[in-house]
Every structure is written in structure tokens, then in C-alpha cells.
């Protein structure tokens, strides 16, 4: 049996795993603060519900990641403060993010998060961490599909030029 056999939770993390996990947590904490702000700016109920669900899911995932880092003696990245709730009407119209902009920003973040999770999974030697990020990846993919449907239903999706080729 090699040094990396047995219970993966008893195995050390390598530097790549530490950096990936720590960076994903730092990024997630920042995005939560941004999404709390975006929730104040959105007027669409469906988008607001998606943002609230996303924040709740990310907070749950962050708790699991924080526990992993603490158990391995790794200091946690700082957390930005929770954002205050504001009424949409209190935000001047010229200073507001509009709903399609918010949706596009979250779509971009989800796409980047899928890539980041895949990278962490690919560099893992601990199966428990690979599985955890596999679950986070799946959750992000589900939010991405949900957001894609919302973008289509609301008319917010701006497709690139479409290629129509006649096959005869």
C-alpha cells in the first residue's frame, strides 16, 4: 500500500488542492456579496428567486469547504460583509443594473465556476475533494440550465450569429 491509500480524509492535501480550494472559497464569498447587491437591483421575480436560491446554495457549499480547510489547518480567506437589503425604487434608475445585465453576469460566473470546478477535480489526488467539487459542479450546471431557460423565456438571451446551412 502506498502513502495515499486508506481513508482519503486522512491524506494530506497537496499545494495545488490547497490553492484551488482556497481560491474557490475566496471567489465564492465575493460572488455572494455581489449577488446580494444584484438581488437589490433586480425587478424580475423569477430572477430574484434564482439569485436567492444561488446564494443559499453557495453558502451551504462554502460551509463544507470551510470545514475542509479548517480540518487541514488552512486559514480561511476573508469574508466580505453581508449586503443590506434595499428597495429597487430607492436605487436611481441610472445607477441600477438591469435584469438582462444581472442575468448575463451570473451566466458568466456560472460558466467560469464550471471550469474552475473541473480544474480542481482534475488536479485532485483525494477522492473526497474530487467528489465534493463534482457535486458543486453539478449544482452549478443545474443553475446554468435554469438560468438559460430563464434567459430564453424572458428574451434576454442574445445569441451569436446563427449558422444555418442547407443540407440537401
PDB file of C-alpha atoms in Angstrom:
ATOM      1  CA  UNK A   1       0.000   0.000   0.000  1.00  0.00           C
ATOM      2  CA  UNK A   2       1.245   3.485  -0.872  1.00  0.00           C
ATOM      3  CA  UNK A   3       1.238   6.605   1.262  1.00  0.00           C
ATOM      4  CA  UNK A   4      -2.013   7.736  -0.353  1.00  0.00           C
ATOM      5  CA  UNK A   5      -4.039   4.634   0.455  1.00  0.00           C
ATOM      6  CA  UNK A   6      -6.747   4.266   3.043  1.00  0.00           C
ATOM      7  CA  UNK A   7      -9.249   6.934   4.062  1.00  0.00           C
ATOM      8  CA  UNK A   8      -8.753   9.981   1.815  1.00  0.00           C
ATOM      9  CA  UNK A   9      -9.713  12.298   4.669  1.00  0.00           C
ATOM     10  CA  UNK A  10      -6.542  11.195   6.458  1.00  0.00           C
ATOM     11  CA  UNK A  11      -4.359  12.034   3.461  1.00  0.00           C
ATOM     12  CA  UNK A  12      -2.569  15.367   3.188  1.00  0.00           C
ATOM     13  CA  UNK A  13      -3.632  17.963   0.662  1.00  0.00           C
ATOM     14  CA  UNK A  14      -1.096  18.901  -1.970  1.00  0.00           C
ATOM     15  CA  UNK A  15      -0.371  22.547  -2.736  1.00  0.00           C
ATOM     16  CA  UNK A  16      -2.487  22.544  -5.893  1.00  0.00           C
ATOM     17  CA  UNK A  17      -5.507  21.289  -3.973  1.00  0.00           C
ATOM     18  CA  UNK A  18      -4.977  23.886  -1.253  1.00  0.00           C
ATOM     19  CA  UNK A  19      -4.687  26.720  -3.756  1.00  0.00           C
ATOM     20  CA  UNK A  20      -7.714  25.583  -5.775  1.00  0.00           C
ATOM     21  CA  UNK A  21      -9.938  25.063  -2.747  1.00  0.00           C
ATOM     22  CA  UNK A  22      -8.871  28.296  -1.031  1.00  0.00           C
ATOM     23  CA  UNK A  23      -9.271  30.305  -4.257  1.00  0.00           C
ATOM     24  CA  UNK A  24     -12.700  28.852  -4.981  1.00  0.00           C
ATOM     25  CA  UNK A  25     -13.858  29.769  -1.485  1.00  0.00           C
ATOM     26  CA  UNK A  26     -12.498  33.314  -1.758  1.00  0.00           C
ATOM     27  CA  UNK A  27     -14.192  33.777  -5.122  1.00  0.00           C
ATOM     28  CA  UNK A  28     -17.467  32.323  -3.906  1.00  0.00           C
ATOM     29  CA  UNK A  29     -17.555  34.637  -0.896  1.00  0.00           C
ATOM     30  CA  UNK A  30     -17.036  37.634  -3.165  1.00  0.00           C
ATOM     31  CA  UNK A  31     -19.721  36.482  -5.565  1.00  0.00           C
ATOM     32  CA  UNK A  32     -22.230  36.064  -2.749  1.00  0.00           C
ATOM     33  CA  UNK A  33     -21.735  39.716  -1.782  1.00  0.00           C
ATOM     34  CA  UNK A  34     -22.131  40.718  -5.427  1.00  0.00           C
ATOM     35  CA  UNK A  35     -25.267  38.614  -5.834  1.00  0.00           C
ATOM     36  CA  UNK A  36     -26.783  40.142  -2.707  1.00  0.00           C
ATOM     37  CA  UNK A  37     -26.288  43.541  -4.339  1.00  0.00           C
ATOM     38  CA  UNK A  38     -27.692  42.281  -7.641  1.00  0.00           C
ATOM     39  CA  UNK A  39     -30.761  40.953  -5.827  1.00  0.00           C
ATOM     40  CA  UNK A  40     -31.442  44.532  -4.708  1.00  0.00           C
ATOM     41  CA  UNK A  41     -31.288  45.708  -8.326  1.00  0.00           C
ATOM     42  CA  UNK A  42     -33.482  43.105  -9.975  1.00  0.00           C
ATOM     43  CA  UNK A  43     -37.137  43.758 -10.613  1.00  0.00           C
ATOM     44  CA  UNK A  44     -37.897  40.347 -12.087  1.00  0.00           C
ATOM     45  CA  UNK A  45     -39.332  37.925  -9.532  1.00  0.00           C
ATOM     46  CA  UNK A  46     -38.039  34.810 -11.285  1.00  0.00           C
ATOM     47  CA  UNK A  47     -34.509  36.193 -11.483  1.00  0.00           C
ATOM     48  CA  UNK A  48     -34.646  37.329  -7.856  1.00  0.00           C
ATOM     49  CA  UNK A  49     -35.737  33.818  -6.776  1.00  0.00           C
ATOM     50  CA  UNK A  50     -32.890  32.260  -8.761  1.00  0.00           C
ATOM     51  CA  UNK A  51     -30.389  34.656  -7.159  1.00  0.00           C
ATOM     52  CA  UNK A  52     -31.698  33.872  -3.671  1.00  0.00           C
ATOM     53  CA  UNK A  53     -31.507  30.112  -4.356  1.00  0.00           C
ATOM     54  CA  UNK A  54     -27.990  30.516  -5.733  1.00  0.00           C
ATOM     55  CA  UNK A  55     -26.842  32.476  -2.678  1.00  0.00           C
ATOM     56  CA  UNK A  56     -28.319  29.885  -0.324  1.00  0.00           C
ATOM     57  CA  UNK A  57     -26.659  27.019  -2.220  1.00  0.00           C
ATOM     58  CA  UNK A  58     -23.288  28.785  -2.351  1.00  0.00           C
ATOM     59  CA  UNK A  59     -23.403  29.464   1.394  1.00  0.00           C
ATOM     60  CA  UNK A  60     -24.063  25.770   2.078  1.00  0.00           C
ATOM     61  CA  UNK A  61     -21.205  24.742  -0.207  1.00  0.00           C
ATOM     62  CA  UNK A  62     -18.924  27.292   1.461  1.00  0.00           C
ATOM     63  CA  UNK A  63     -19.633  25.802   4.891  1.00  0.00           C
ATOM     64  CA  UNK A  64     -18.439  22.401   3.651  1.00  0.00           C
ATOM     65  CA  UNK A  65     -15.336  23.929   2.048  1.00  0.00           C
ATOM     66  CA  UNK A  66     -14.531  25.937   5.188  1.00  0.00           C
ATOM     67  CA  UNK A  67     -14.776  22.792   7.298  1.00  0.00           C
ATOM     68  CA  UNK A  68     -12.383  21.004   4.950  1.00  0.00           C
ATOM     69  CA  UNK A  69      -9.851  23.838   5.121  1.00  0.00           C
ATOM     70  CA  UNK A  70     -10.123  24.137   8.916  1.00  0.00           C
ATOM     71  CA  UNK A  71      -9.661  20.377   9.346  1.00  0.00           C
ATOM     72  CA  UNK A  72      -6.451  20.659   7.334  1.00  0.00           C
ATOM     73  CA  UNK A  73      -5.088  23.631   9.277  1.00  0.00           C
ATOM     74  CA  UNK A  74      -5.529  26.152   6.476  1.00  0.00           C
ATOM     75  CA  UNK A  75      -6.540  29.734   7.241  1.00  0.00           C
ATOM     76  CA  UNK A  76      -9.785  30.834   5.620  1.00  0.00           C
ATOM     77  CA  UNK A  77      -9.985  33.703   3.149  1.00  0.00           C
ATOM     78  CA  UNK A  78     -11.685  36.850   4.445  1.00  0.00           C
ATOM     79  CA  UNK A  79     -15.426  37.231   4.044  1.00  0.00           C
ATOM     80  CA  UNK A  80     -16.930  40.472   2.802  1.00  0.00           C
ATOM     81  CA  UNK A  81     -19.790  41.808   4.915  1.00  0.00           C
ATOM     82  CA  UNK A  82     -23.359  40.786   4.148  1.00  0.00           C
ATOM     83  CA  UNK A  83     -25.031  43.334   1.908  1.00  0.00           C
ATOM     84  CA  UNK A  84     -28.029  45.250   3.198  1.00  0.00           C
ATOM     85  CA  UNK A  85     -31.369  44.747   1.519  1.00  0.00           C
ATOM     86  CA  UNK A  86     -32.589  47.752  -0.447  1.00  0.00           C
ATOM     87  CA  UNK A  87     -35.798  48.556  -2.237  1.00  0.00           C
ATOM     88  CA  UNK A  88     -35.410  48.748  -6.006  1.00  0.00           C
ATOM     89  CA  UNK A  89     -37.226  52.081  -6.031  1.00  0.00           C
ATOM     90  CA  UNK A  90     -34.525  53.593  -3.806  1.00  0.00           C
ATOM     91  CA  UNK A  91     -31.816  52.952  -6.400  1.00  0.00           C
ATOM     92  CA  UNK A  92     -31.703  55.714  -9.038  1.00  0.00           C
ATOM     93  CA  UNK A  93     -32.600  54.312 -12.461  1.00  0.00           C
ATOM     94  CA  UNK A  94     -29.311  55.450 -13.998  1.00  0.00           C
ATOM     95  CA  UNK A  95     -27.353  53.683 -11.260  1.00  0.00           C
ATOM     96  CA  UNK A  96     -29.177  50.335 -11.499  1.00  0.00           C
ATOM     97  CA  UNK A  97     -28.036  47.130 -13.068  1.00  0.00           C
ATOM     98  CA  UNK A  98     -30.854  45.949 -15.283  1.00  0.00           C
ATOM     99  CA  UNK A  99     -32.172  42.394 -15.246  1.00  0.00           C
ATOM    100  CA  UNK A 100     -30.555  41.220 -18.512  1.00  0.00           C
ATOM    101  CA  UNK A 101     -27.167  42.567 -17.311  1.00  0.00           C
ATOM    102  CA  UNK A 102     -27.542  40.751 -14.000  1.00  0.00           C
ATOM    103  CA  UNK A 103     -28.524  37.536 -15.722  1.00  0.00           C
ATOM    104  CA  UNK A 104     -25.592  37.787 -18.149  1.00  0.00           C
ATOM    105  CA  UNK A 105     -23.134  38.398 -15.289  1.00  0.00           C
ATOM    106  CA  UNK A 106     -24.408  35.395 -13.348  1.00  0.00           C
ATOM    107  CA  UNK A 107     -24.308  33.255 -16.503  1.00  0.00           C
ATOM    108  CA  UNK A 108     -20.659  34.250 -16.998  1.00  0.00           C
ATOM    109  CA  UNK A 109     -19.862  33.422 -13.362  1.00  0.00           C
ATOM    110  CA  UNK A 110     -21.516  30.019 -13.643  1.00  0.00           C
ATOM    111  CA  UNK A 111     -19.523  29.224 -16.781  1.00  0.00           C
ATOM    112  CA  UNK A 112     -16.274  30.244 -15.081  1.00  0.00           C
ATOM    113  CA  UNK A 113     -17.250  28.271 -11.979  1.00  0.00           C
ATOM    114  CA  UNK A 114     -17.772  25.120 -14.040  1.00  0.00           C
ATOM    115  CA  UNK A 115     -14.276  25.461 -15.473  1.00  0.00           C
ATOM    116  CA  UNK A 116     -12.785  26.129 -12.024  1.00  0.00           C
ATOM    117  CA  UNK A 117     -14.525  23.078 -10.520  1.00  0.00           C
ATOM    118  CA  UNK A 118     -13.315  20.918 -13.405  1.00  0.00           C
ATOM    119  CA  UNK A 119      -9.764  22.127 -12.865  1.00  0.00           C
ATOM    120  CA  UNK A 120      -9.888  21.351  -9.141  1.00  0.00           C
ATOM    121  CA  UNK A 121     -11.332  17.900  -9.845  1.00  0.00           C
ATOM    122  CA  UNK A 122      -8.610  17.211 -12.420  1.00  0.00           C
ATOM    123  CA  UNK A 123      -5.761  18.068 -10.058  1.00  0.00           C
ATOM    124  CA  UNK A 124      -7.142  16.241  -7.021  1.00  0.00           C
ATOM    125  CA  UNK A 125      -5.495  13.168  -5.625  1.00  0.00           C
ATOM    126  CA  UNK A 126      -8.013  12.983  -2.784  1.00  0.00           C
ATOM    127  CA  UNK A 127     -11.216  11.327  -3.909  1.00  0.00           C
ATOM    128  CA  UNK A 128     -13.338  13.082  -1.266  1.00  0.00           C
ATOM    129  CA  UNK A 129     -12.375  16.509  -2.596  1.00  0.00           C
ATOM    130  CA  UNK A 130     -12.909  15.449  -6.207  1.00  0.00           C
ATOM    131  CA  UNK A 131     -16.364  14.164  -5.258  1.00  0.00           C
ATOM    132  CA  UNK A 132     -17.222  17.361  -3.353  1.00  0.00           C
ATOM    133  CA  UNK A 133     -16.253  19.518  -6.331  1.00  0.00           C
ATOM    134  CA  UNK A 134     -18.114  17.122  -8.625  1.00  0.00           C
ATOM    135  CA  UNK A 135     -21.266  17.849  -6.628  1.00  0.00           C
ATOM    136  CA  UNK A 136     -20.578  21.601  -6.720  1.00  0.00           C
ATOM    137  CA  UNK A 137     -20.018  21.311 -10.487  1.00  0.00           C
ATOM    138  CA  UNK A 138     -23.346  19.526 -10.909  1.00  0.00           C
ATOM    139  CA  UNK A 139     -25.105  22.186  -8.844  1.00  0.00           C
ATOM    140  CA  UNK A 140     -23.582  24.956 -10.985  1.00  0.00           C
ATOM    141  CA  UNK A 141     -24.602  23.127 -14.167  1.00  0.00           C
ATOM    142  CA  UNK A 142     -28.185  22.897 -12.881  1.00  0.00           C
ATOM    143  CA  UNK A 143     -28.230  26.619 -12.084  1.00  0.00           C
ATOM    144  CA  UNK A 144     -26.778  27.284 -15.542  1.00  0.00           C
ATOM    145  CA  UNK A 145     -29.565  25.293 -17.205  1.00  0.00           C
ATOM    146  CA  UNK A 146     -32.166  27.047 -15.077  1.00  0.00           C
ATOM    147  CA  UNK A 147     -30.707  30.451 -15.978  1.00  0.00           C
ATOM    148  CA  UNK A 148     -30.540  29.544 -19.676  1.00  0.00           C
ATOM    149  CA  UNK A 149     -34.243  28.700 -19.635  1.00  0.00           C
ATOM    150  CA  UNK A 150     -34.985  31.980 -17.820  1.00  0.00           C
ATOM    151  CA  UNK A 151     -32.911  33.950 -20.347  1.00  0.00           C
ATOM    152  CA  UNK A 152     -34.789  32.361 -23.239  1.00  0.00           C
ATOM    153  CA  UNK A 153     -38.214  32.823 -21.640  1.00  0.00           C
ATOM    154  CA  UNK A 154     -37.566  36.492 -20.831  1.00  0.00           C
ATOM    155  CA  UNK A 155     -35.986  37.293 -24.192  1.00  0.00           C
ATOM    156  CA  UNK A 156     -32.667  38.219 -22.544  1.00  0.00           C
ATOM    157  CA  UNK A 157     -30.540  35.743 -24.472  1.00  0.00           C
ATOM    158  CA  UNK A 158     -28.553  37.379 -27.244  1.00  0.00           C
ATOM    159  CA  UNK A 159     -27.249  34.560 -29.421  1.00  0.00           C
ATOM    160  CA  UNK A 160     -24.145  34.883 -31.540  1.00  0.00           C
ATOM    161  CA  UNK A 161     -24.716  34.828 -35.295  1.00  0.00           C
ATOM    162  CA  UNK A 162     -26.525  31.614 -36.084  1.00  0.00           C
ATOM    163  CA  UNK A 163     -25.185  29.322 -38.765  1.00  0.00           C
ATOM    164  CA  UNK A 164     -27.887  27.940 -40.966  1.00  0.00           C
ATOM    165  CA  UNK A 165     -26.659  25.515 -43.560  1.00  0.00           C
ATOM    166  CA  UNK A 166     -28.921  23.822 -46.006  1.00  0.00           C
ATOM    167  CA  UNK A 167     -28.236  20.120 -46.309  1.00  0.00           C
ATOM    168  CA  UNK A 168     -29.708  18.794 -49.476  1.00  0.00           C
TER     169      UNK A 168
END
